[in-house]
Amino acid sequence: MRKAMQLSAEISMYPLKDEYIPSIRAFIGRLNSHSGLRVITNTMSTQVFGEYDLLMDVLKIEMRKSYEQFGRAIFVCKFIDGDLAPAKPHA
């Protein structure tokens, strides 16, 4: 049996409407609701790390929900194999 492939994705969402913040927040919130993914958000993009099939399935579902709920948007995504998430800071 082969080992599960890890994936790192960087996503920027550009809703094509004046009131864009609610749709971006909703998309990021839904990404955060999926266990098994690590989501890091900054002012320019959202980075998502996890198992390849899970991450791609979640993106497929959540991008569709965004289109259905909020209308047109552009998603710019970059993918690289492996988990390139920064180390979690110690509390």
XYZ file of N, CA, C and O in Angstrom:
364
model
N 0.841 -1.185 0.000
C 0.000 0.000 0.000
C 0.886 1.248 0.000
O 1.854 1.334 0.735
N 0.534 2.227 -0.821
C 1.357 3.422 -0.896
C 0.964 4.444 0.166
O -0.184 4.490 0.615
N 1.926 5.247 0.539
C 1.720 6.288 1.547
C 0.881 7.424 0.959
O 1.021 7.772 -0.212
N 0.022 8.007 1.768
C -0.818 9.115 1.312
C 0.058 10.309 0.930
O 0.974 10.669 1.648
N -0.247 10.916 -0.199
C 0.502 12.084 -0.661
C -0.006 13.327 0.060
O -1.206 13.542 0.188
N 0.917 14.138 0.508
C 0.591 15.412 1.136
C 0.634 16.512 0.072
O 1.365 16.413 -0.913
N -0.155 17.551 0.295
C -0.244 18.637 -0.667
C -0.279 19.968 0.067
O -0.878 20.075 1.145
N 0.347 20.963 -0.513
C 0.282 22.339 -0.024
C -0.363 23.184 -1.116
O -0.005 23.060 -2.289
N -1.319 24.026 -0.725
C -2.007 24.882 -1.691
C -2.036 26.308 -1.165
O -2.178 26.533 0.042
N -1.890 27.256 -2.078
C -2.054 28.664 -1.742
C -3.194 29.187 -2.611
O -3.178 29.014 -3.836
N -4.190 29.804 -1.976
C -5.405 30.213 -2.676
C -5.682 31.687 -2.399
O -5.619 32.128 -1.249
N -5.992 32.415 -3.458
C -6.489 33.780 -3.338
C -7.846 33.820 -4.030
O -7.995 33.315 -5.142
N -8.822 34.399 -3.367
C -10.174 34.496 -3.910
C -10.484 35.962 -4.198
O -10.257 36.823 -3.346
N -10.985 36.223 -5.384
C -11.339 37.571 -5.802
C -12.799 37.597 -6.245
O -13.104 37.386 -7.426
N -13.735 37.832 -5.322
C -15.143 37.922 -5.693
C -15.372 39.129 -6.608
O -14.779 40.191 -6.415
N -16.207 38.947 -7.604
C -16.473 40.011 -8.562
C -17.715 40.798 -8.148
O -18.744 40.796 -8.821
N -17.580 41.451 -6.997
C -18.664 42.279 -6.474
C -18.074 43.304 -5.528
O -16.949 43.135 -5.045
N -18.834 44.359 -5.250
C -18.346 45.412 -4.360
C -18.187 44.926 -2.925
O -17.211 45.249 -2.264
N -19.139 44.181 -2.442
C -19.094 43.641 -1.074
C -18.411 42.269 -1.108
O -19.078 41.247 -1.154
N -17.088 42.258 -1.091
C -16.341 41.020 -1.281
C -15.923 40.332 0.017
O -15.705 39.127 0.045
N -15.813 41.067 1.116
C -15.313 40.495 2.372
C -16.186 39.336 2.881
O -15.641 38.293 3.272
N -17.517 39.439 2.900
C -18.320 38.324 3.413
C -18.093 37.006 2.672
O -18.024 35.948 3.300
N -17.939 37.053 1.361
C -17.746 35.805 0.622
C -16.370 35.202 0.887
O -16.234 33.977 0.978
N -15.356 36.036 1.054
C -14.022 35.529 1.375
C -14.023 34.907 2.771
O -13.510 33.802 2.974
N -14.613 35.601 3.732
C -14.675 35.067 5.105
C -15.444 33.755 5.158
O -15.062 32.826 5.879
N -16.534 33.662 4.404
C -17.326 32.429 4.389
C -16.505 31.269 3.822
O -16.520 30.159 4.365
N -15.783 31.511 2.736
C -14.955 30.476 2.126
C -13.879 29.996 3.093
O -13.710 28.787 3.318
N -13.173 30.921 3.716
C -12.117 30.556 4.666
C -12.716 29.825 5.868
O -12.150 28.837 6.347
N -13.849 30.284 6.355
C -14.508 29.615 7.475
C -14.861 28.181 7.157
O -14.681 27.276 7.986
N -15.358 27.946 5.949
C -15.705 26.567 5.564
C -14.446 25.713 5.440
O -14.451 24.541 5.827
N -13.353 26.271 4.909
C -12.098 25.504 4.847
C -11.664 25.090 6.252
O -11.242 23.956 6.475
N -11.770 26.016 7.196
C -11.366 25.729 8.578
C -12.244 24.676 9.249
O -11.829 24.080 10.241
N -13.428 24.441 8.732
C -14.339 23.480 9.365
C -14.002 22.028 9.036
O -14.555 21.121 9.639
N -13.088 21.805 8.108
C -12.733 20.441 7.694
C -11.551 19.937 8.514
O -10.443 20.472 8.411
N -11.800 18.913 9.324
C -10.694 18.327 10.088
C -9.754 17.620 9.109
O -10.163 17.169 8.048
N -8.520 17.576 9.456
C -7.528 16.947 8.596
C -6.787 17.939 7.717
O -5.829 17.569 7.055
N -7.244 19.190 7.702
C -6.555 20.234 6.950
C -6.004 21.273 7.919
O -6.624 21.570 8.926
N -4.856 21.813 7.582
C -4.315 22.949 8.331
C -4.458 24.169 7.438
O -4.014 24.157 6.279
N -5.099 25.213 7.953
C -5.387 26.412 7.178
C -4.690 27.598 7.841
O -4.862 27.835 9.035
N -3.904 28.320 7.068
C -3.217 29.514 7.544
C -3.620 30.660 6.629
O -3.437 30.583 5.409
N -4.162 31.715 7.221
C -4.644 32.848 6.440
C -3.836 34.091 6.772
O -3.526 34.341 7.933
N -3.502 34.848 5.738
C -2.891 36.156 5.943
C -3.637 37.164 5.070
O -4.659 36.832 4.477
N -3.137 38.361 4.976
C -3.865 39.408 4.252
C -3.857 39.224 2.740
O -4.639 39.864 2.041
N -3.007 38.348 2.217
C -2.906 38.183 0.762
C -3.436 36.867 0.237
O -3.831 36.788 -0.924
N -3.424 35.820 1.061
C -3.851 34.510 0.576
C -4.148 33.590 1.754
O -3.929 33.942 2.910
N -4.649 32.428 1.401
C -4.886 31.372 2.379
C -4.080 30.161 1.948
O -4.118 29.768 0.780
N -3.353 29.593 2.873
C -2.582 28.389 2.603
C -3.274 27.213 3.276
O -3.715 27.328 4.424
N -3.360 26.103 2.541
C -4.034 24.913 3.053
C -3.098 23.736 2.875
O -2.507 23.550 1.799
N -2.977 22.929 3.924
C -2.062 21.796 3.926
C -2.817 20.554 4.369
O -3.617 20.606 5.299
N -2.568 19.441 3.698
C -3.212 18.196 4.094
C -2.998 17.107 3.067
O -2.238 17.259 2.099
N -3.700 16.014 3.272
C -3.620 14.869 2.372
C -4.216 15.264 1.019
O -5.246 15.937 0.949
N -3.570 14.867 -0.056
C -3.910 15.302 -1.411
C -5.393 15.139 -1.738
O -6.053 16.104 -2.141
N -5.916 13.934 -1.624
C -7.305 13.684 -2.023
C -8.281 14.484 -1.168
O -9.246 15.050 -1.691
N -8.035 14.565 0.131
C -8.908 15.326 1.015
C -8.897 16.804 0.626
O -9.950 17.426 0.464
N -7.709 17.368 0.468
C -7.596 18.787 0.149
C -8.282 19.114 -1.172
O -9.055 20.079 -1.274
N -8.052 18.311 -2.200
C -8.670 18.572 -3.499
C -10.190 18.393 -3.441
O -10.928 19.181 -4.055
N -10.672 17.393 -2.707
C -12.118 17.200 -2.559
C -12.762 18.380 -1.845
O -13.838 18.844 -2.226
N -12.111 18.869 -0.795
C -12.639 20.013 -0.046
C -12.677 21.250 -0.937
O -13.682 21.983 -0.956
N -11.619 21.508 -1.691
C -11.612 22.674 -2.581
C -12.732 22.582 -3.611
O -13.415 23.575 -3.892
N -12.937 21.408 -4.159
C -14.004 21.210 -5.150
C -15.364 21.573 -4.558
O -16.139 22.321 -5.157
N -15.621 21.090 -3.369
C -16.901 21.336 -2.696
C -17.053 22.805 -2.310
O -18.084 23.430 -2.568
N -16.032 23.366 -1.684
C -16.151 24.715 -1.133
C -16.103 25.803 -2.203
O -16.757 26.839 -2.055
N -15.380 25.591 -3.271
C -15.418 26.556 -4.358
C -16.813 26.584 -4.991
O -17.353 27.657 -5.280
N -17.399 25.422 -5.176
C -18.756 25.361 -5.739
C -19.756 26.083 -4.829
O -20.595 26.853 -5.300
N -19.652 25.833 -3.512
C -20.547 26.521 -2.568
C -20.388 28.029 -2.672
O -21.369 28.771 -2.600
N -19.163 28.503 -2.831
C -18.926 29.941 -2.967
C -19.619 30.493 -4.200
O -20.268 31.539 -4.148
N -19.486 29.801 -5.328
C -20.138 30.251 -6.553
C -21.662 30.253 -6.395
O -22.323 31.208 -6.805
N -22.193 29.195 -5.803
C -23.644 29.094 -5.646
C -24.189 30.150 -4.684
O -25.268 30.694 -4.910
N -23.470 30.425 -3.615
C -23.960 31.354 -2.598
C -23.690 32.817 -2.946
O -24.533 33.675 -2.702
N -22.522 33.118 -3.520
C -22.116 34.509 -3.692
C -21.948 34.948 -5.141
O -21.715 36.122 -5.402
N -22.004 34.038 -6.081
C -21.857 34.419 -7.480
C -20.415 34.362 -7.955
O -19.571 33.702 -7.363
N -20.146 35.085 -9.002
C -18.849 35.014 -9.681
C -17.681 35.436 -8.790
O -17.765 36.403 -8.041
N -16.598 34.676 -8.950
C -15.348 34.973 -8.253
C -14.211 34.321 -9.026
O -14.411 33.338 -9.736
N -13.052 34.879 -8.870
C -11.846 34.294 -9.446
C -11.070 33.644 -8.307
O -10.864 34.248 -7.252
N -10.649 32.407 -8.503
C -9.785 31.714 -7.553
C -8.430 31.525 -8.226
O -8.340 30.957 -9.311
N -7.382 32.023 -7.590
C -6.019 31.819 -8.063
C -5.365 30.848 -7.096
O -5.294 31.113 -5.888
N -4.923 29.699 -7.622
C -4.396 28.637 -6.763
C -3.023 28.184 -7.244
O -2.770 28.106 -8.445
N -2.162 27.887 -6.275
C -0.859 27.281 -6.543
C -0.771 26.023 -5.698
O -1.184 26.022 -4.539
N -0.231 24.966 -6.284
C -0.117 23.685 -5.602
C 1.315 23.171 -5.687
O 1.969 23.335 -6.710
N 1.761 22.522 -4.602
C 3.036 21.823 -4.617
C 2.899 20.585 -3.740
O 2.239 20.618 -2.688
N 3.487 19.495 -4.204
C 3.389 18.264 -3.409
C 4.227 18.389 -2.149
O 5.220 19.100 -2.116
N 3.763 17.741 -1.115
C 4.430 17.776 0.182
C 3.740 18.751 1.119
O 2.945 19.590 0.706
N 4.025 18.602 2.384
C 3.475 19.493 3.408
C 4.522 20.547 3.717
O 5.498 20.276 4.408
N 4.326 21.752 3.187
C 5.289 22.837 3.383
C 4.809 23.820 4.438
O 5.267 24.972 4.479
N 3.908 23.387 5.305
C 3.392 24.253 6.360
C 4.529 24.655 7.301
O 5.387 23.830 7.637
N 4.526 25.919 7.727
C 5.530 26.322 8.705
C 5.300 25.591 10.029
O 4.169 25.176 10.325
N 6.347 25.453 10.791
C 6.216 24.791 12.091
C 5.255 25.585 12.971
O 5.243 26.811 12.942
N 4.447 24.867 13.724
C 3.520 25.530 14.644
C 4.303 26.162 15.789
O 5.207 25.541 16.357
N 3.975 27.406 16.124
C 4.692 28.055 17.231
C 4.328 27.383 18.557
O 3.219 26.898 18.741
N 5.273 27.352 19.444
C 5.027 26.771 20.767
C 4.306 27.793 21.645
O 4.646 28.982 21.617
N 3.337 27.321 22.379
C 2.555 28.227 23.243
C 3.290 28.543 24.521
O 4.143 27.890 24.967
